[in-house]
Amino acid sequence: MDSNDLQGGGQRVLVVDDDPDMLGLLSVWLKAAGMDVSTAQGGADALARIETVRPHCVLTDLYMEGMDGMMLLTEIHRHDPLMPVIMLSGHAGVPEAVKAMHLGISAFLVKPVEKEVLLQQVTRAMRLSSDGRAGGRFGEGIVYRSTRMAELLDQAELVADSDVTVFITGQTGTGKEVLAMAIHKASPRRDKPFIGVNCGAIPEQLLESELFGHEKGAFTGAAIRHEGLFQAANGGTLFLDEIGDMPLGLQVKLLRVLQDFEVRPVGSVRSVPVNVRIISATHQDLDQAVKRGDFREDLYYRLNVVPLHMPNLAERREDIPALLDFFLDKLAQRRGAKKKRFAPEALEYLLAAPWPGNVRQMQNAVELCATLIKTDIIPLTMAQKALRDETTGIQTLKEARDAFERNYLISVLRITSGRVAEAARIAGRNRTEFYKLLAQHHLDAGEFRKSGSAGIDDPADGPEVATGTDGEA
Amino acid sequence: MTKVVVHADPDLAELIPGYLANRARDVDALRAALGRGDLEAARIIGHSMKGSGGGYGFDGITEIGAAIEQGAKDSDVQAVIDAVSALADYLQGVEVVYD
C-alpha cells in the first residue's frame, strides 16, 4: 500500500454495509475519532470505490446481498494482500469467525458492536497497514506510527530549539545518530556543521587528537597542525557516539572542555574557545559504569542534562510495517526496480521476530530478501532465512575488526588531513601497505585533504556528517 | 405505552430521528410480512435491528430485534407478533436525551 498524497495524510477507512443505518452509525463513530470515512453499499460498490478511495483499512459487514463480506475480502486480498479488513457480523458463530480468520481478516466483530471496541480494532488494524508517517517537519526521514516514537519526537523537538546538552540512550542499531541529526536540523545551529565521532572505535591518543586537535610535532607523525573536531564543529553540533567507551583519561579533558568552553590541542599551551552543542549517546548503562568507576560521575551529570531514550524495535512493533515499507521503497528507488512486497505470512513473521539488532538489522534483512528473491512478493521462507543469516545482528569477529580498522584509518587520515606519508607513519605501516589498507576499505585519502597553504587548516566548509560512526543505524 | 428515556451520544443527534423513522417503517414491513406468512423476511428485519439498536443507544431495539429473529427461526409466529407490538410501543414511548 503506497501512501497517496492526493488523499492527504489522514487515516482512511472504507465502510461497507447494505444497511444504511449501520453505515451511518459507523461513519459517525469513525469520523468523530478523526478518520477519513468513505462508504459503500455492498461488496460490488466497495470494489468500485476502493481504487479511488485508497483506504488504509476496510470495515465490512459479512451478510450482504450480492457480494458478501467473505467474497469482498477475497477480492480485496487478490489485489492487495496487506489490506487490513475487519468483518462485522450479527452472527457470533465460531466457524464463520475461524473461516474469516483463515482468509486473513484483521478482526471479527459481532453486532451490536460497542463504539470503543470498534475504534480499538480499527486503530489496531491501521497499525498493520504499512502507510507510515514520516515525521512531519521535525525528524523528516524518521519513520514511525507508534505513540512511543511520537512522544519521543515531541520531546526531542522541544529540546532541539535550545543549546541544552542531550543524552541519547538505546541499543545498537536503534537510530540514535538519526535522532541526533534530526535535533541538529531543527536547532538554530542547522546551517553549521554536524560532526559525529564514535568514541569507542578509536585508540585513546588518536581520539584525543581527533577531538581536541594537535600542534605540529605534538607526537610522532604529527607533521602539521590539526584543529580537531571541536573546532571543526564550531557553531554547530558535536555528536559523541558510544561515549561510554571513552577512556577515563579523556573523560577528564572532555569535562574541562564542557565546563570552560575551550579546547587545548595536544601539545599546545594555548586554549581555543569553542561554541558547540553536545549530543552524546551510548548503548551502555552509564549509571552502572559510574558505579563501577569506569565513567566519571561529574562528566555523566554534565552530559545527561536531557535524557532521550530510543526504544528497541521490539518495543515499537507498530512501526515495523512502515519501516519495512520504507526500506523496500528505498531499495526499489536505488535500483530503479519495481518495489517488492512481503507476503502476509512473511509480514506476520517479521512483526513477531525478536530483532536484537533493531533497525540496522532490519535494513540488512530487507536488503537480503529483496536481493535474493526474483519475484515481486517476498515469501515467508525468505524472511525466515534473512533473519537466520543475520543471526543476532551481533557482528562477527571479522566484522568487528574491519569496523575498528576502518574507523582507525579514518581518524588517522583526518588528523593528518589526508597526508598518507604521515598517516602511514602514525599507523606504523609503510606507504604501500597503507594504500592497500585504504583500498580495502574504499577510503580515498584525497577526501581528507583540505585546501589552503600547508600547515594551516581551513575551517570546515559547511555541514558535515562524520563517517566514523560505523556500526549504528 | 411505557415511557423510556434513552441517553444518546450527541454525535448521533442528526442520525437518530431518521433511525427511529426507519424502525417505524419496519413495524409496517413486519406486519406485512406476518400477513403473508413470510417469517424469513421478518427474521431479516429483526436481525438488522438487533445489530444496530445498541449502537445507536437503543438497547430495547436490539432486544426486540433478537426476539423477532429467534421467533422467526423457531417458526413461533406468536412470539414475532408480540415482539412487533413491543416495538410499536417502544417507538411511541421512547424519549431521547443527548448527553
XYZ file of C-alpha atoms in Angstrom:
572
model
C 0.000 0.000 0.000
C 1.528 3.284 -1.041
C 0.757 6.492 0.690
C -1.198 8.656 -1.671
C -0.530 12.363 -1.499
C -3.740 13.198 -3.303
C -5.805 11.969 -0.409
C -3.761 13.787 2.215
C -2.258 12.243 5.281
C -5.399 11.185 7.180
C -6.367 7.666 8.188
C -8.815 6.463 5.577
C -11.447 3.820 6.281
C -13.884 2.325 3.798
C -17.088 1.145 5.492
C -19.173 -1.409 3.639
C -22.733 -2.392 4.575
C -26.022 -2.639 2.725
C -27.861 -1.379 5.817
C -27.818 2.443 5.632
C -28.435 2.733 9.376
C -25.251 0.792 10.132
C -23.323 2.790 7.545
C -24.472 5.990 9.199
C -23.631 4.834 12.698
C -20.155 3.537 11.887
C -19.350 6.636 9.851
C -20.243 8.943 12.700
C -18.118 6.979 15.168
C -15.094 6.829 12.911
C -15.323 10.456 11.848
C -15.584 11.528 15.479
C -12.339 9.645 16.059
C -10.679 11.758 13.399
C -10.683 9.334 10.493
C -11.493 9.916 6.839
C -14.560 7.805 6.129
C -15.881 6.591 2.793
C -18.893 4.323 2.489
C -20.093 1.659 0.091
C -23.435 -0.101 -0.012
C -22.402 -3.656 -0.678
C -19.404 -5.564 -1.973
C -19.588 -4.546 -5.621
C -19.853 -0.874 -4.716
C -16.882 -1.294 -2.375
C -14.667 -2.785 -5.063
C -15.588 0.002 -7.435
C -14.670 2.644 -4.853
C -11.534 1.082 -3.434
C -9.245 2.249 -6.219
C -10.185 5.891 -5.801
C -10.587 5.928 -2.042
C -7.317 4.045 -1.335
C -8.302 3.185 2.237
C -5.866 2.132 4.934
C -8.481 -0.235 6.297
C -11.794 -1.772 5.187
C -14.661 -2.391 7.587
C -17.307 -4.634 6.113
C -20.487 -6.400 7.092
C -20.471 -10.122 6.478
C -24.012 -10.713 5.357
C -24.867 -8.570 2.352
C -26.967 -9.205 -0.727
C -24.969 -9.982 -3.849
C -21.282 -9.946 -2.955
C -20.978 -10.701 0.762
C -18.147 -9.893 3.148
C -16.195 -13.083 2.504
C -16.239 -12.618 -1.244
C -15.242 -8.993 -0.854
C -12.355 -9.999 1.401
C -11.083 -12.486 -1.174
C -11.307 -9.934 -3.969
C -9.561 -7.216 -1.990
C -6.712 -9.505 -0.994
C -6.227 -10.646 -4.529
C -5.087 -7.142 -5.392
C -3.656 -6.074 -2.058
C -2.777 -8.883 0.316
C -1.756 -6.497 3.065
C -5.020 -4.534 3.255
C -6.476 -4.867 6.754
C -10.125 -5.969 6.590
C -12.394 -6.060 9.626
C -15.533 -8.171 9.434
C -18.780 -7.305 11.206
C -21.499 -9.831 11.689
C -24.707 -10.256 13.582
C -23.897 -13.935 13.949
C -21.493 -14.919 16.637
C -20.808 -18.308 15.070
C -17.317 -19.577 15.721
C -16.947 -21.479 12.422
C -17.605 -18.299 10.490
C -15.105 -16.346 12.511
C -12.463 -19.034 12.079
C -13.060 -19.235 8.351
C -12.778 -15.498 8.059
C -9.571 -15.507 10.110
C -8.065 -18.067 7.761
C -8.955 -15.851 4.864
C -6.910 -13.138 6.523
C -9.201 -10.684 8.263
C -7.761 -8.460 10.946
C -10.695 -8.836 13.305
C -14.157 -10.331 13.532
C -16.677 -8.228 15.453
C -20.170 -9.217 16.491
C -23.065 -6.783 16.178
C -24.297 -4.872 18.044
C -20.737 -3.647 18.377
C -19.638 -1.178 21.019
C -18.096 2.054 19.821
C -14.937 1.617 21.901
C -14.365 -1.938 20.704
C -14.813 -0.872 17.100
C -12.443 2.068 17.376
C -9.872 -0.071 19.126
C -9.950 -2.683 16.373
C -9.837 -0.161 13.553
C -6.909 1.629 15.168
C -5.132 -1.688 15.614
C -5.782 -2.647 12.008
C -4.435 0.714 10.866
C -1.192 -0.147 12.564
C -0.830 -3.223 10.420
C -1.216 -1.073 7.365
C 2.121 -0.018 6.007
C 1.292 3.598 5.359
C 3.789 5.010 7.810
C 4.009 8.603 8.714
C 7.394 10.137 8.125
C 7.876 12.681 10.891
C 6.336 15.900 9.566
C 8.677 18.804 9.858
C 10.694 17.601 12.801
C 12.523 14.355 12.191
C 11.916 14.092 8.478
C 13.143 10.693 7.458
C 12.358 9.122 10.803
C 9.698 6.537 10.051
C 7.156 5.665 12.709
C 3.497 5.161 13.575
C 3.828 4.333 17.245
C 2.781 6.586 20.077
C 6.107 5.847 21.709
C 8.073 7.365 18.879
C 5.623 10.225 18.545
C 6.182 11.114 22.193
C 9.944 10.777 21.847
C 9.994 13.055 18.832
C 7.804 15.583 20.638
C 10.357 15.678 23.455
C 13.258 15.886 21.030
C 11.622 18.717 19.138
C 11.189 20.650 22.366
C 14.864 20.478 23.222
C 16.086 20.959 19.676
C 15.499 24.658 19.796
C 17.927 25.338 22.619
C 21.586 24.535 23.265
C 20.814 22.117 26.023
C 23.038 19.041 26.151
C 21.198 15.924 25.068
C 21.994 12.349 26.093
C 20.577 9.567 23.949
C 20.415 6.011 25.230
C 19.333 2.892 23.398
C 20.560 -0.366 21.976
C 22.834 -0.539 18.964
C 21.004 -0.145 15.703
C 18.051 1.808 17.095
C 18.865 5.013 15.283
C 20.493 7.244 17.911
C 22.533 9.142 15.339
C 19.432 9.656 13.200
C 17.748 11.279 16.170
C 20.801 13.396 16.920
C 20.832 14.619 13.342
C 17.134 15.449 13.497
C 17.717 17.519 16.632
C 20.571 19.361 14.959
C 18.484 20.091 11.870
C 15.699 21.517 13.998
C 18.045 23.677 16.022
C 19.297 27.209 15.350
C 22.621 25.556 14.502
C 21.203 23.718 11.493
C 23.296 25.610 8.978
C 26.503 24.883 10.852
C 28.372 21.574 10.941
C 27.022 18.357 12.437
C 30.021 16.189 13.252
C 29.755 12.712 14.712
C 32.521 10.631 16.218
C 32.494 7.109 17.597
C 34.370 7.292 20.879
C 34.646 3.571 21.198
C 36.291 2.790 17.931
C 39.463 4.795 18.288
C 42.553 4.352 20.477
C 42.893 6.930 23.243
C 45.669 9.069 21.846
C 44.068 9.208 18.429
C 40.721 10.098 19.944
C 42.266 12.903 21.953
C 43.874 14.308 18.875
C 40.738 13.822 16.858
C 38.583 15.678 19.335
C 40.838 18.442 20.591
C 43.337 18.772 17.780
C 47.094 18.763 17.960
C 50.031 21.012 17.265
C 52.668 20.287 14.713
C 55.166 17.860 16.205
C 52.948 17.022 19.177
C 53.730 13.355 18.612
C 55.433 11.136 16.047
C 53.785 11.657 12.713
C 52.089 14.931 13.626
C 53.684 16.882 10.815
C 51.048 19.561 10.643
C 48.616 21.189 12.945
C 45.203 19.595 13.162
C 42.319 21.591 14.522
C 40.252 18.741 15.929
C 36.550 18.079 15.779
C 35.527 20.503 18.487
C 36.911 23.360 16.458
C 35.647 21.910 13.197
C 32.155 21.780 14.669
C 32.355 25.320 15.971
C 28.935 26.957 15.858
C 27.344 23.598 15.228
C 26.668 20.269 16.905
C 29.120 17.605 18.018
C 27.710 14.085 18.342
C 29.731 11.850 20.656
C 28.630 8.298 19.944
C 29.420 5.432 22.307
C 30.551 7.935 24.925
C 30.558 5.129 27.456
C 33.670 3.760 25.768
C 35.664 6.936 26.221
C 38.832 6.254 28.250
C 38.906 7.813 31.714
C 41.883 9.981 30.863
C 39.956 11.625 28.078
C 36.846 11.951 30.198
C 38.668 14.424 32.419
C 39.674 16.513 29.435
C 36.207 16.377 27.970
C 34.748 17.518 31.254
C 37.062 20.508 31.298
C 36.029 21.443 27.768
C 32.372 21.242 28.704
C 32.961 23.429 31.736
C 35.220 26.059 30.171
C 34.029 26.018 26.558
C 37.654 25.869 25.490
C 39.843 23.195 23.956
C 43.563 22.849 24.328
C 45.031 20.894 21.398
C 47.575 18.219 22.195
C 50.971 19.792 22.502
C 49.635 23.317 22.711
C 49.924 25.811 25.537
C 47.047 27.946 24.349
C 43.341 27.236 24.678
C 40.913 27.935 21.911
C 37.339 28.941 22.665
C 34.676 26.716 21.135
C 30.936 27.125 20.788
C 29.497 23.682 20.293
C 26.249 21.941 21.180
C 26.883 18.477 22.561
C 24.740 15.428 21.908
C 26.116 12.171 23.239
C 24.895 8.604 23.016
C 25.538 5.183 24.432
C 24.084 1.688 24.437
C 25.602 1.093 27.864
C 24.044 1.641 31.241
C 26.163 4.578 32.346
C 24.694 4.520 35.845
C 26.359 1.148 36.285
C 29.526 2.335 34.587
C 29.723 5.213 37.050
C 29.240 2.809 39.970
C 31.971 0.561 38.603
C 34.257 3.536 38.322
C 34.523 3.265 34.548
C 32.849 6.577 33.926
C 33.177 9.848 35.785
C 30.114 10.851 37.684
C 30.682 14.594 37.169
C 31.014 14.117 33.426
C 27.903 11.931 33.386
C 25.825 14.631 35.032
C 27.122 17.237 32.678
C 26.236 15.100 29.656
C 22.926 13.768 30.928
C 21.066 17.067 31.109
C 18.208 15.957 28.883
C 17.977 12.203 28.500
C 16.194 10.741 25.500
C 15.721 7.028 25.048
C 15.459 5.285 21.678
C 13.205 2.271 22.099
C 14.206 -1.128 20.796
C 12.425 -2.195 17.657
C 10.664 -4.830 19.757
C 9.228 -2.019 21.872
C 7.673 -0.344 18.883
C 6.414 -3.165 16.743
C 3.672 -0.960 15.358
C 6.381 0.746 13.352
C 7.584 -2.425 11.691
C 5.264 -2.392 8.648
C 6.097 1.231 7.936
C 9.832 0.657 8.351
C 9.780 -2.407 6.114
C 7.911 -0.423 3.508
C 10.395 2.434 3.821
C 13.393 0.161 3.219
C 11.672 -1.660 0.362
C 10.902 1.704 -1.176
C 14.454 2.967 -0.827
C 15.853 -0.196 -2.363
C 13.482 -0.002 -5.309
C 14.466 3.595 -5.927
C 18.154 2.874 -5.582
C 17.998 0.041 -8.104
C 15.452 1.618 -10.395
C 13.464 -1.584 -9.971
C 9.885 -2.422 -9.081
C 9.171 -2.238 -5.369
C 8.780 -5.630 -3.733
C 6.292 -6.613 -1.042
C 6.270 -9.094 1.785
C 3.661 -11.859 1.685
C 1.167 -11.650 4.581
C 2.734 -14.637 6.374
C 6.183 -13.101 5.996
C 4.904 -9.834 7.380
C 3.353 -11.584 10.380
C 6.636 -13.378 10.982
C 8.642 -10.168 10.819
C 6.170 -8.403 13.097
C 6.773 -11.037 15.765
C 10.545 -11.505 15.339
C 12.841 -10.524 18.255
C 15.037 -8.027 16.317
C 18.032 -7.864 18.657
C 19.888 -5.800 16.054
C 16.976 -3.376 15.752
C 16.525 -1.111 12.757
C 20.021 -1.710 11.432
C 19.320 -5.444 11.410
C 16.012 -4.854 9.652
C 17.655 -2.764 6.965
C 20.132 -5.554 6.273
C 17.429 -8.215 6.335
C 15.217 -6.317 3.866
C 18.136 -5.829 1.528
C 18.953 -9.528 1.716
C 15.344 -10.535 0.996
C 14.925 -8.155 -1.903
C 18.234 -9.177 -3.419
C 17.770 -12.930 -3.314
C 14.137 -13.061 -4.417
C 13.322 -12.677 -8.082
C 9.555 -12.403 -7.686
C 7.685 -9.309 -6.537
C 6.365 -10.914 -3.386
C 8.829 -11.985 -0.694
C 7.687 -15.266 0.854
C 7.850 -16.396 4.462
C 10.767 -18.752 3.801
C 12.902 -15.855 2.576
C 12.077 -13.724 5.588
C 12.994 -16.607 7.874
C 16.249 -17.139 6.036
C 17.148 -13.461 6.241
C 16.717 -13.384 9.993
C 18.589 -16.641 10.493
C 21.512 -15.433 8.422
C 21.582 -12.144 10.260
C 21.755 -14.251 13.410
C 21.540 -11.827 16.266
C 22.823 -8.769 14.471
C 25.965 -9.000 16.581
C 28.988 -8.572 14.419
C 31.312 -11.464 13.755
C 34.868 -11.012 14.967
C 35.953 -10.222 11.415
C 33.226 -7.610 11.033
C 34.177 -6.032 14.335
C 37.855 -5.965 13.348
C 37.014 -4.499 9.963
C 34.914 -1.771 11.540
C 37.654 -0.919 14.019
C 40.258 -0.807 11.283
C 38.123 1.433 9.139
C 37.439 3.868 11.956
C 41.118 3.908 12.825
C 42.115 4.705 9.257
C 39.545 7.462 9.037
C 40.811 9.041 12.240
C 44.406 8.895 11.145
C 43.570 10.410 7.785
C 41.620 13.160 9.465
C 44.322 14.209 11.832
C 46.898 14.216 9.059
C 44.497 15.902 6.660
C 44.917 13.128 4.169
C 48.706 13.136 4.077
C 49.365 9.465 3.516
C 53.058 9.548 4.400
C 52.330 10.857 7.870
C 49.239 8.745 8.326
C 51.179 5.624 7.456
C 53.913 6.601 9.913
C 51.412 7.016 12.721
C 49.831 3.705 11.836
C 53.203 2.040 11.852
C 52.971 0.821 8.248
C 54.861 1.628 5.081
C 53.147 3.655 2.382
C 52.410 0.714 0.110
C 50.774 -1.298 2.872
C 48.845 1.754 3.971
C 47.493 2.429 0.474
C 46.446 -1.218 0.274
C 44.563 -0.869 3.536
C 42.833 2.254 2.293
C 41.800 0.486 -0.887
C 40.395 -2.452 1.071
C 38.150 -0.088 2.978
C 37.246 2.006 -0.043
C 38.809 5.066 1.502
C 40.230 7.906 -0.539
C 42.939 9.963 1.157
C 42.100 12.832 -1.154
C 38.755 13.309 0.565
C 40.527 14.213 3.784
C 42.764 16.834 2.290
C 41.787 20.403 2.922
C 42.656 23.211 0.543
C 44.858 26.086 1.604
C 48.509 26.593 2.377
C 50.460 23.851 4.073
C 50.291 23.868 7.825
C 47.077 25.843 8.038
C 43.775 24.038 8.147
C 40.800 25.822 6.679
C 37.607 25.835 8.713
C 35.001 23.299 7.697
C 33.087 24.353 4.643
C 29.673 23.531 5.910
C 27.505 20.814 7.425
C 29.355 17.555 7.505
C 28.370 14.122 8.653
C 31.291 12.182 10.013
C 31.978 8.766 8.635
C 33.464 7.452 11.831
C 30.326 6.088 13.384
C 30.052 2.676 11.797
C 28.012 0.043 13.470
C 24.992 2.151 14.195
C 21.881 2.995 12.185
C -47.473 2.868 26.421
C -44.447 2.954 28.676
C -42.122 5.884 28.635
C -38.463 5.004 28.085
C -35.717 7.574 28.406
C -32.663 6.858 26.332
C -29.408 8.754 26.764
C -27.758 9.041 23.398
C -24.418 10.219 22.039
C -24.701 13.842 20.863
C -22.640 12.888 17.792
C -25.623 10.846 16.657
C -28.162 13.660 17.032
C -28.551 14.087 13.299
C -28.945 10.406 12.554
C -31.294 9.307 15.332
C -34.564 10.808 14.099
C -34.005 9.069 10.764
C -33.138 5.854 12.534
C -36.327 5.855 14.560
C -38.358 6.695 11.470
C -36.839 3.659 9.738
C -37.822 1.476 12.670
C -41.378 2.753 12.417
C -41.315 1.688 8.778
C -40.005 -1.668 9.953
C -43.134 -2.092 12.072
C -45.242 -1.775 8.914
C -42.956 -4.082 6.963
C -43.051 -6.677 9.743
C -46.823 -6.600 9.918
C -46.991 -7.008 6.148
C -44.576 -9.933 6.314
C -46.634 -11.594 9.056
C -49.718 -11.009 6.950
C -48.307 -13.093 4.103
C -46.720 -15.639 6.439
C -43.203 -14.596 5.398
C -41.166 -15.397 8.503
C -37.876 -15.219 6.632
C -38.470 -11.555 5.753
C -39.345 -10.915 9.394
C -36.178 -12.677 10.515
C -34.011 -10.479 8.291
C -35.578 -7.281 9.584
C -35.222 -8.477 13.172
C -31.596 -9.433 12.584
C -30.733 -5.993 11.230
C -32.470 -4.237 14.070
C -30.636 -6.414 16.559
C -27.325 -5.357 15.066
C -27.888 -1.620 15.030
C -30.100 -0.830 18.015
C -27.492 -0.933 20.761
C -25.023 1.137 18.778
C -27.484 3.975 18.474
C -28.218 3.745 22.179
C -31.435 1.756 21.941
C -30.784 -1.484 23.779
C -34.516 -2.112 23.726
C -34.481 -2.243 19.936
C -31.641 -4.764 19.991
C -33.578 -6.948 22.410
C -36.742 -6.772 20.342
C -34.799 -7.470 17.164
C -33.276 -10.560 18.786
C -36.709 -11.729 19.827
C -38.083 -11.301 16.305
C -35.131 -13.135 14.809
C -35.377 -16.016 17.267
C -39.142 -16.246 16.970
C -38.902 -16.407 13.196
C -36.202 -19.084 13.381
C -38.383 -21.108 15.742
C -41.410 -20.577 13.463
C -43.102 -19.126 16.555
C -45.487 -16.666 14.913
C -46.975 -15.514 18.213
C -43.560 -14.600 19.549
C -42.951 -12.493 16.470
C -46.339 -10.791 16.769
C -45.653 -9.972 20.418
C -42.262 -8.586 19.610
C -43.652 -6.374 16.853
C -46.182 -4.946 19.311
C -43.442 -4.317 21.786
C -41.542 -2.469 19.092
C -44.514 -0.257 18.276
C -44.935 0.563 21.981
C -41.254 1.247 22.400
C -41.167 3.680 19.498
C -44.213 5.533 20.823
C -42.823 5.933 24.308
C -39.121 6.480 23.720
C -37.623 9.812 24.606
C -34.096 10.669 23.611
C -31.810 12.781 25.760
C -28.432 13.801 24.301
C -25.630 13.880 26.800
